[in-house]
CSV table of N, CA and C in Angstrom, one decimal:
chain,number,residue,atom,x,y,z
A,1,MET,N,-67.1,39.9,228.0
A,1,MET,CA,-66.6,39.1,229.1
A,1,MET,C,-67.4,37.7,229.2
A,2,ILE,N,-66.7,36.7,229.5
A,2,ILE,CA,-67.3,35.3,229.6
A,2,ILE,C,-68.0,35.2,230.9
A,3,ASP,N,-69.2,34.7,230.9
A,3,ASP,CA,-70.0,34.4,232.1
A,3,ASP,C,-69.8,32.9,232.3
A,4,HIS,N,-68.9,32.5,233.3
A,4,HIS,CA,-68.6,31.1,233.5
A,4,HIS,C,-69.8,30.4,234.2
A,5,ASN,N,-70.8,31.1,234.6
A,5,ASN,CA,-71.9,30.4,235.3
A,5,ASN,C,-73.1,30.2,234.3
A,6,GLU,N,-73.0,30.8,233.1
A,6,GLU,CA,-74.1,30.7,232.1
A,6,GLU,C,-74.1,29.2,231.6
A,7,VAL,N,-75.3,28.7,231.4
A,7,VAL,CA,-75.4,27.3,230.9
A,7,VAL,C,-75.7,27.4,229.4
A,8,LEU,N,-74.8,26.8,228.6
A,8,LEU,CA,-74.9,26.9,227.2
A,8,LEU,C,-75.1,25.4,226.6
A,9,LEU,N,-76.0,25.3,225.7
A,9,LEU,CA,-76.2,24.0,225.1
A,9,LEU,C,-76.3,24.1,223.6
A,10,SER,N,-75.8,23.2,222.8
A,10,SER,CA,-76.0,23.2,221.4
A,10,SER,C,-77.4,22.8,221.1
A,11,THR,N,-77.9,23.2,219.9
A,11,THR,CA,-79.3,22.8,219.5
A,11,THR,C,-79.3,21.3,219.5
A,12,HIS,N,-78.3,20.6,219.1
A,12,HIS,CA,-78.3,19.1,219.0
A,12,HIS,C,-78.4,18.5,220.4
A,13,ASP,N,-77.6,19.0,221.4
A,13,ASP,CA,-77.7,18.5,222.7
A,13,ASP,C,-79.0,18.8,223.3
A,14,ALA,N,-79.5,20.0,223.1
A,14,ALA,CA,-80.8,20.4,223.7
A,14,ALA,C,-81.9,19.4,223.1
A,15,ALA,N,-81.9,19.1,221.8
A,15,ALA,CA,-82.9,18.2,221.3
A,15,ALA,C,-82.8,16.8,221.8
A,16,THR,N,-81.5,16.4,221.9
A,16,THR,CA,-81.3,15.0,222.5
A,16,THR,C,-81.8,14.9,223.9
A,17,LEU,N,-81.5,15.9,224.7
A,17,LEU,CA,-81.9,15.9,226.1
A,17,LEU,C,-83.4,16.0,226.2
A,18,ALA,N,-84.0,16.8,225.4
A,18,ALA,CA,-85.5,17.0,225.4
A,18,ALA,C,-86.1,15.6,225.1
A,19,ALA,N,-85.6,14.9,224.1
A,19,ALA,CA,-86.1,13.6,223.8
A,19,ALA,C,-85.9,12.6,224.9
A,20,VAL,N,-84.8,12.6,225.6
A,20,VAL,CA,-84.6,11.7,226.7
A,20,VAL,C,-85.6,12.0,227.8
A,21,ILE,N,-85.8,13.3,228.1
A,21,ILE,CA,-86.7,13.7,229.2
A,21,ILE,C,-88.1,13.3,228.8
A,22,ALA,N,-88.5,13.5,227.6
A,22,ALA,CA,-89.9,13.2,227.1
A,22,ALA,C,-90.2,11.7,227.1
A,23,SER,N,-89.1,10.9,227.0
A,23,SER,CA,-89.3,9.5,226.9
A,23,SER,C,-89.5,8.8,228.3
A,24,LEU,N,-89.2,9.5,229.3
A,24,LEU,CA,-89.3,9.0,230.7
A,24,LEU,C,-90.4,9.6,231.5
A,25,SER,N,-91.2,8.8,232.1
A,25,SER,CA,-92.2,9.4,233.1
A,25,SER,C,-91.4,9.7,234.3
A,26,PRO,N,-91.9,10.5,235.2
A,26,PRO,CA,-91.2,10.9,236.4
A,26,PRO,C,-90.8,9.6,237.3
A,27,ARG,N,-91.7,8.6,237.2
A,27,ARG,CA,-91.4,7.3,237.9
A,27,ARG,C,-90.2,6.5,237.3
A,28,ASP,N,-90.0,6.7,236.0
A,28,ASP,CA,-89.0,5.9,235.3
A,28,ASP,C,-87.6,6.5,235.4
A,29,ALA,N,-87.5,7.7,235.7
A,29,ALA,CA,-86.2,8.4,235.7
A,29,ALA,C,-85.3,7.6,236.7
A,30,PRO,N,-84.0,7.6,236.4
A,30,PRO,CA,-83.0,6.9,237.3
A,30,PRO,C,-83.0,7.4,238.8
A,31,LEU,N,-83.3,8.7,239.0
A,31,LEU,CA,-83.4,9.2,240.3
A,31,LEU,C,-84.8,9.9,240.4
A,32,PRO,N,-85.4,9.9,241.5
A,32,PRO,CA,-86.8,10.4,241.6
A,32,PRO,C,-87.0,11.8,241.1
A,33,VAL,N,-86.0,12.7,241.3
A,33,VAL,CA,-86.2,14.1,240.8
A,33,VAL,C,-85.3,14.4,239.6
A,34,ALA,N,-84.5,13.4,239.2
A,34,ALA,CA,-83.5,13.7,238.1
A,34,ALA,C,-84.1,14.2,236.8
A,35,ARG,N,-85.3,13.7,236.4
A,35,ARG,CA,-85.9,14.1,235.2
A,35,ARG,C,-86.3,15.5,235.3
A,36,ASP,N,-86.9,16.0,236.4
A,36,ASP,CA,-87.3,17.3,236.5
A,36,ASP,C,-86.1,18.3,236.6
A,37,GLU,N,-85.1,17.9,237.3
A,37,GLU,CA,-83.9,18.7,237.4
A,37,GLU,C,-83.2,18.9,236.1
A,38,LEU,N,-83.1,17.8,235.3
A,38,LEU,CA,-82.6,17.9,234.0
A,38,LEU,C,-83.4,18.8,233.1
A,39,ALA,N,-84.7,18.7,233.2
A,39,ALA,CA,-85.6,19.6,232.5
A,39,ALA,C,-85.4,21.1,232.9
A,40,ASP,N,-85.1,21.3,234.2
A,40,ASP,CA,-84.9,22.7,234.6
A,40,ASP,C,-83.6,23.2,234.0
A,41,VAL,N,-82.5,22.3,233.9
A,41,VAL,CA,-81.3,22.7,233.3
A,41,VAL,C,-81.5,23.1,231.8
A,42,LEU,N,-82.3,22.3,231.1
A,42,LEU,CA,-82.6,22.5,229.7
A,42,LEU,C,-83.4,23.8,229.6
A,43,ALA,N,-84.4,24.0,230.4
A,43,ALA,CA,-85.2,25.2,230.3
A,43,ALA,C,-84.4,26.5,230.6
A,44,SER,N,-83.4,26.5,231.4
A,44,SER,CA,-82.7,27.7,231.8
A,44,SER,C,-81.5,27.9,230.9
A,45,ALA,N,-81.1,26.9,230.0
A,45,ALA,CA,-79.9,27.1,229.2
A,45,ALA,C,-80.1,28.0,228.1
A,46,THR,N,-79.1,28.6,227.6
A,46,THR,CA,-79.0,29.4,226.4
A,46,THR,C,-78.7,28.3,225.3
A,47,VAL,N,-79.5,28.2,224.3
A,47,VAL,CA,-79.4,27.2,223.3
A,47,VAL,C,-78.8,27.9,222.0
A,48,LEU,N,-77.7,27.4,221.5
A,48,LEU,CA,-77.0,28.0,220.4
A,48,LEU,C,-76.7,26.9,219.3
A,49,ALA,N,-76.5,27.4,218.1
A,49,ALA,CA,-76.0,26.5,217.0
A,49,ALA,C,-74.7,25.9,217.5
A,50,PRO,N,-74.4,24.6,217.2
A,50,PRO,CA,-73.2,24.0,217.6
A,50,PRO,C,-71.9,24.7,217.1
A,51,GLU,N,-72.0,25.3,216.0
A,51,GLU,CA,-70.8,26.0,215.4
A,51,GLU,C,-70.4,27.3,216.2
A,52,VAL,N,-71.3,27.8,217.0
A,52,VAL,CA,-70.9,29.0,217.7
A,52,VAL,C,-70.6,28.8,219.2
A,53,ILE,N,-70.6,27.5,219.6
A,53,ILE,CA,-70.3,27.2,221.0
A,53,ILE,C,-68.8,26.8,221.0
A,54,ASP,N,-68.1,27.5,221.9
A,54,ASP,CA,-66.7,27.2,222.1
A,54,ASP,C,-66.4,25.8,222.5
A,55,GLY,N,-65.2,25.3,222.3
A,55,GLY,CA,-64.8,24.0,222.6
A,55,GLY,C,-64.6,23.7,224.1
A,56,ASP,N,-64.7,24.8,224.9
A,56,ASP,CA,-64.6,24.6,226.4
A,56,ASP,C,-65.9,24.5,227.1
A,57,VAL,N,-67.0,24.3,226.3
A,57,VAL,CA,-68.3,24.2,226.9
A,57,VAL,C,-68.6,22.7,227.0
A,58,ILE,N,-69.2,22.3,228.2
A,58,ILE,CA,-69.5,20.9,228.5
A,58,ILE,C,-70.8,20.5,227.9
A,59,GLY,N,-70.7,19.6,226.9
A,59,GLY,CA,-71.9,19.0,226.3
A,59,GLY,C,-71.9,17.5,226.4
A,60,LEU,N,-72.9,16.9,225.7
A,60,LEU,CA,-72.9,15.4,225.7
A,60,LEU,C,-71.6,14.9,225.0
A,61,ASP,N,-71.1,13.8,225.6
A,61,ASP,CA,-69.9,13.1,225.2
A,61,ASP,C,-68.6,13.9,225.5
A,62,ALA,N,-68.7,15.0,226.1
A,62,ALA,CA,-67.5,15.7,226.5
A,62,ALA,C,-66.8,15.0,227.6
A,63,GLU,N,-65.4,15.1,227.6
A,63,GLU,CA,-64.6,14.6,228.7
A,63,GLU,C,-64.3,15.8,229.6
A,64,VAL,N,-64.6,15.7,230.9
A,64,VAL,CA,-64.4,16.9,231.8
A,64,VAL,C,-63.5,16.5,232.9
A,65,THR,N,-62.6,17.4,233.2
A,65,THR,CA,-61.7,17.2,234.4
A,65,THR,C,-62.1,18.3,235.3
A,66,TYR,N,-62.5,17.9,236.6
A,66,TYR,CA,-62.9,18.9,237.6
A,66,TYR,C,-62.3,18.6,238.9
A,67,ILE,N,-62.3,19.6,239.8
A,67,ILE,CA,-61.7,19.4,241.1
A,67,ILE,C,-62.9,19.6,242.1
A,68,GLU,N,-63.0,18.6,243.0
A,68,GLU,CA,-64.1,18.7,244.1
A,68,GLU,C,-63.5,19.5,245.2
A,69,LEU,N,-64.3,20.5,245.6
A,69,LEU,CA,-63.9,21.4,246.7
A,69,LEU,C,-64.8,21.2,247.9
A,70,PRO,N,-64.3,21.2,249.1
A,70,PRO,CA,-62.9,21.6,249.5
A,70,PRO,C,-61.8,20.6,249.4
A,71,SER,N,-62.1,19.3,249.1
A,71,SER,CA,-61.1,18.3,249.2
A,71,SER,C,-59.9,18.4,248.3
A,72,GLY,N,-60.2,19.0,247.1
A,72,GLY,CA,-59.1,19.2,246.1
A,72,GLY,C,-59.0,17.9,245.2
A,73,HIS,N,-59.8,16.9,245.4
A,73,HIS,CA,-59.7,15.7,244.6
A,73,HIS,C,-60.1,16.0,243.2
A,74,GLU,N,-59.2,15.5,242.2
A,74,GLU,CA,-59.5,15.8,240.8
A,74,GLU,C,-60.1,14.5,240.2
A,75,ARG,N,-61.1,14.7,239.3
A,75,ARG,CA,-61.7,13.6,238.6
A,75,ARG,C,-61.8,14.0,237.1
A,76,THR,N,-61.8,12.9,236.3
A,76,THR,CA,-62.1,13.1,234.9
A,76,THR,C,-63.2,12.1,234.5
A,77,ILE,N,-64.3,12.7,234.0
A,77,ILE,CA,-65.5,11.9,233.6
A,77,ILE,C,-65.9,12.3,232.2
A,78,GLN,N,-66.7,11.4,231.6
A,78,GLN,CA,-67.4,11.8,230.3
A,78,GLN,C,-68.9,11.8,230.5
A,79,LEU,N,-69.5,12.9,230.1
A,79,LEU,CA,-71.0,13.1,230.2
A,79,LEU,C,-71.6,12.4,229.0
A,80,VAL,N,-72.5,11.5,229.3
A,80,VAL,CA,-73.1,10.7,228.3
A,80,VAL,C,-74.6,10.5,228.4
A,81,HIS,N,-75.2,10.1,227.3
A,81,HIS,CA,-76.6,9.7,227.3
A,81,HIS,C,-76.8,8.6,228.3
A,82,PRO,N,-78.0,8.5,228.9
A,82,PRO,CA,-78.1,7.5,230.0
A,82,PRO,C,-77.9,6.0,229.5
A,83,ALA,N,-78.2,5.7,228.2
A,83,ALA,CA,-78.0,4.4,227.7
A,83,ALA,C,-76.5,4.0,227.6
A,84,SER,N,-75.6,5.0,227.6
A,84,SER,CA,-74.2,4.8,227.4
A,84,SER,C,-73.4,4.9,228.7
A,85,ALA,N,-74.1,5.1,229.8
A,85,ALA,CA,-73.5,5.2,231.1
A,85,ALA,C,-72.7,4.0,231.5
A,86,ASP,N,-71.6,4.1,232.1
A,86,ASP,CA,-70.8,3.0,232.6
A,86,ASP,C,-69.8,3.6,233.7
A,87,ALA,N,-70.2,3.4,234.9
A,87,ALA,CA,-69.4,4.0,236.0
A,87,ALA,C,-67.9,3.5,236.0
A,88,SER,N,-67.7,2.2,235.7
A,88,SER,CA,-66.4,1.7,235.7
A,88,SER,C,-65.5,2.3,234.6
A,89,ALA,N,-66.1,2.9,233.6
A,89,ALA,CA,-65.3,3.6,232.6
A,89,ALA,C,-65.4,5.1,232.7
A,90,ALA,N,-65.9,5.6,233.8
A,90,ALA,CA,-66.1,7.0,234.1
A,90,ALA,C,-67.0,7.7,233.1
A,91,ARG,N,-68.0,7.0,232.6
A,91,ARG,CA,-69.0,7.5,231.6
A,91,ARG,C,-70.3,7.7,232.4
A,92,VAL,N,-70.5,9.0,232.7
A,92,VAL,CA,-71.6,9.4,233.7
A,92,VAL,C,-72.8,9.9,233.0
A,93,SER,N,-73.9,9.3,233.3
A,93,SER,CA,-75.2,9.7,232.7
A,93,SER,C,-75.6,11.2,233.1
A,94,VAL,N,-76.2,11.8,232.1
A,94,VAL,CA,-76.6,13.2,232.4
A,94,VAL,C,-77.7,13.3,233.5
A,95,PHE,N,-78.2,12.2,233.9
A,95,PHE,CA,-79.1,12.1,235.0
A,95,PHE,C,-78.4,12.2,236.4
A,96,ALA,N,-77.1,11.9,236.4
A,96,ALA,CA,-76.4,11.9,237.6
A,96,ALA,C,-76.2,13.4,238.1
A,97,PRO,N,-76.3,13.6,239.4
A,97,PRO,CA,-76.2,14.9,240.0
A,97,PRO,C,-75.0,15.7,239.5
A,98,VAL,N,-73.8,15.1,239.5
A,98,VAL,CA,-72.6,15.8,239.1
A,98,VAL,C,-72.7,16.2,237.6
A,99,ALA,N,-73.2,15.3,236.8
A,99,ALA,CA,-73.4,15.6,235.3
A,99,ALA,C,-74.3,16.7,235.1
A,100,ARG,N,-75.4,16.7,235.8
A,100,ARG,CA,-76.4,17.8,235.7
A,100,ARG,C,-75.8,19.2,236.1
A,101,ALA,N,-74.9,19.1,237.1
A,101,ALA,CA,-74.3,20.4,237.6
A,101,ALA,C,-73.3,20.9,236.5
A,102,LEU,N,-72.6,20.0,235.8
A,102,LEU,CA,-71.5,20.3,234.9
A,102,LEU,C,-72.1,20.7,233.5
A,103,LEU,N,-73.2,20.1,233.1
A,103,LEU,CA,-73.8,20.3,231.8
A,103,LEU,C,-73.9,21.7,231.4
A,104,GLY,N,-73.4,22.1,230.2
A,104,GLY,CA,-73.5,23.5,229.7
A,104,GLY,C,-72.5,24.5,230.3
A,105,ARG,N,-71.7,24.1,231.3
A,105,ARG,CA,-70.7,25.0,231.9
A,105,ARG,C,-69.5,24.9,231.0
A,106,ARG,N,-68.5,25.8,231.4
A,106,ARG,CA,-67.3,25.9,230.6
A,106,ARG,C,-66.1,25.7,231.5
A,107,ALA,N,-64.9,25.5,230.9
A,107,ALA,CA,-63.7,25.4,231.7
A,107,ALA,C,-63.5,26.7,232.4
A,108,GLY,N,-63.1,26.6,233.7
A,108,GLY,CA,-62.9,27.8,234.5
A,108,GLY,C,-64.1,28.0,235.5
A,109,SER,N,-65.2,27.3,235.2
A,109,SER,CA,-66.4,27.5,236.1
A,109,SER,C,-66.2,27.0,237.5
A,110,HIS,N,-66.8,27.7,238.4
A,110,HIS,CA,-66.8,27.2,239.8
A,110,HIS,C,-68.3,27.1,240.1
A,111,ILE,N,-68.8,25.8,240.3
A,111,ILE,CA,-70.2,25.5,240.4
A,111,ILE,C,-70.6,25.0,241.8
A,112,PRO,N,-71.4,25.8,242.5
A,112,PRO,CA,-71.8,25.3,243.8
A,112,PRO,C,-72.8,24.1,243.6
A,113,VAL,N,-72.6,23.1,244.4
A,113,VAL,CA,-73.4,21.9,244.2
A,113,VAL,C,-74.0,21.4,245.5
A,114,ALA,N,-75.1,20.6,245.4
A,114,ALA,CA,-75.6,19.9,246.5
A,114,ALA,C,-75.7,18.5,246.1
A,115,LEU,N,-74.6,17.7,246.3
A,115,LEU,CA,-74.5,16.4,245.8
A,115,LEU,C,-74.8,15.4,247.0
A,116,PRO,N,-75.1,14.2,246.7
A,116,PRO,CA,-75.3,13.2,247.8
A,116,PRO,C,-74.2,13.1,248.8
A,117,ASP,N,-72.9,13.3,248.2
A,117,ASP,CA,-71.8,13.3,249.1
A,117,ASP,C,-71.6,14.7,249.6
A,118,ALA,N,-72.1,14.9,250.8
A,118,ALA,CA,-72.2,16.3,251.4
A,118,ALA,C,-70.8,16.9,251.6
A,119,SER,N,-69.7,16.1,251.4
A,119,SER,CA,-68.4,16.7,251.6
A,119,SER,C,-67.9,17.5,250.4
A,120,ILE,N,-68.7,17.5,249.4
A,120,ILE,CA,-68.4,18.3,248.2
A,120,ILE,C,-69.3,19.5,248.1
A,121,ASP,N,-68.7,20.7,248.2
A,121,ASP,CA,-69.5,22.0,248.1
A,121,ASP,C,-69.5,22.6,246.8
A,122,GLU,N,-68.5,22.4,246.0
A,122,GLU,CA,-68.3,23.1,244.7
A,122,GLU,C,-67.4,22.3,243.8
A,123,LEU,N,-67.7,22.4,242.5
A,123,LEU,CA,-66.9,21.8,241.5
A,123,LEU,C,-66.2,22.9,240.7
A,124,HIS,N,-64.9,22.7,240.5
A,124,HIS,CA,-64.1,23.7,239.6
A,124,HIS,C,-63.7,22.9,238.4
A,125,VAL,N,-64.2,23.4,237.2
A,125,VAL,CA,-63.9,22.8,235.9
A,125,VAL,C,-62.6,23.2,235.5
A,126,VAL,N,-61.7,22.2,235.3
A,126,VAL,CA,-60.3,22.5,234.9
A,126,VAL,C,-60.1,22.4,233.4
A,127,ARG,N,-60.8,21.4,232.8
A,127,ARG,CA,-60.5,21.1,231.4
A,127,ARG,C,-61.7,20.4,230.8
A,128,VAL,N,-62.0,20.8,229.5
A,128,VAL,CA,-63.1,20.2,228.7
A,128,VAL,C,-62.5,19.7,227.4
A,129,ARG,N,-62.7,18.4,227.1
A,129,ARG,CA,-62.2,17.9,225.8
A,129,ARG,C,-63.4,17.3,225.0
A,130,GLY,N,-63.3,17.5,223.7
A,130,GLY,CA,-64.2,16.7,222.8
A,130,GLY,C,-65.7,17.1,223.0
A,131,GLY,N,-66.5,16.1,222.8
A,131,GLY,CA,-67.9,16.3,222.8
A,131,GLY,C,-68.5,15.9,221.5
A,132,ARG,N,-69.7,16.1,221.4
A,132,ARG,CA,-70.5,15.6,220.2
A,132,ARG,C,-70.1,16.5,219.0
A,133,PRO,N,-69.9,15.9,217.9
A,133,PRO,CA,-69.7,16.8,216.7
A,133,PRO,C,-71.0,17.5,216.3
A,134,SER,N,-70.9,18.6,215.7
A,134,SER,CA,-72.1,19.4,215.3
A,134,SER,C,-72.8,18.8,214.2
């Protein structure tokens, strides 16, 4: 049975994220606690070879469509390395709260969140496309 709440990362994504985390001091991170929270995601993730991770798992460069609950508003974003972030193109840095919540999850997940916009209680992942090649 699939555990939709398990956080899965490829070895490639885990190494990339570890390098990003290591390159920033806590003061340099885009958000005061973002570095530590991303490190917590990495520490709690199950890390697997890229070829054994299903295509519905959200990794770096994946395009994700999710629904914000309870409003029902649907959004599509791409999770990216911080240097590639561009809000106007819906390219969201892994340091952003929504990206940290989605990282390593799979289509079908219902993820409780505490985002700056308190009107959002949960994210429901509808679709995952693409991502980094192995």
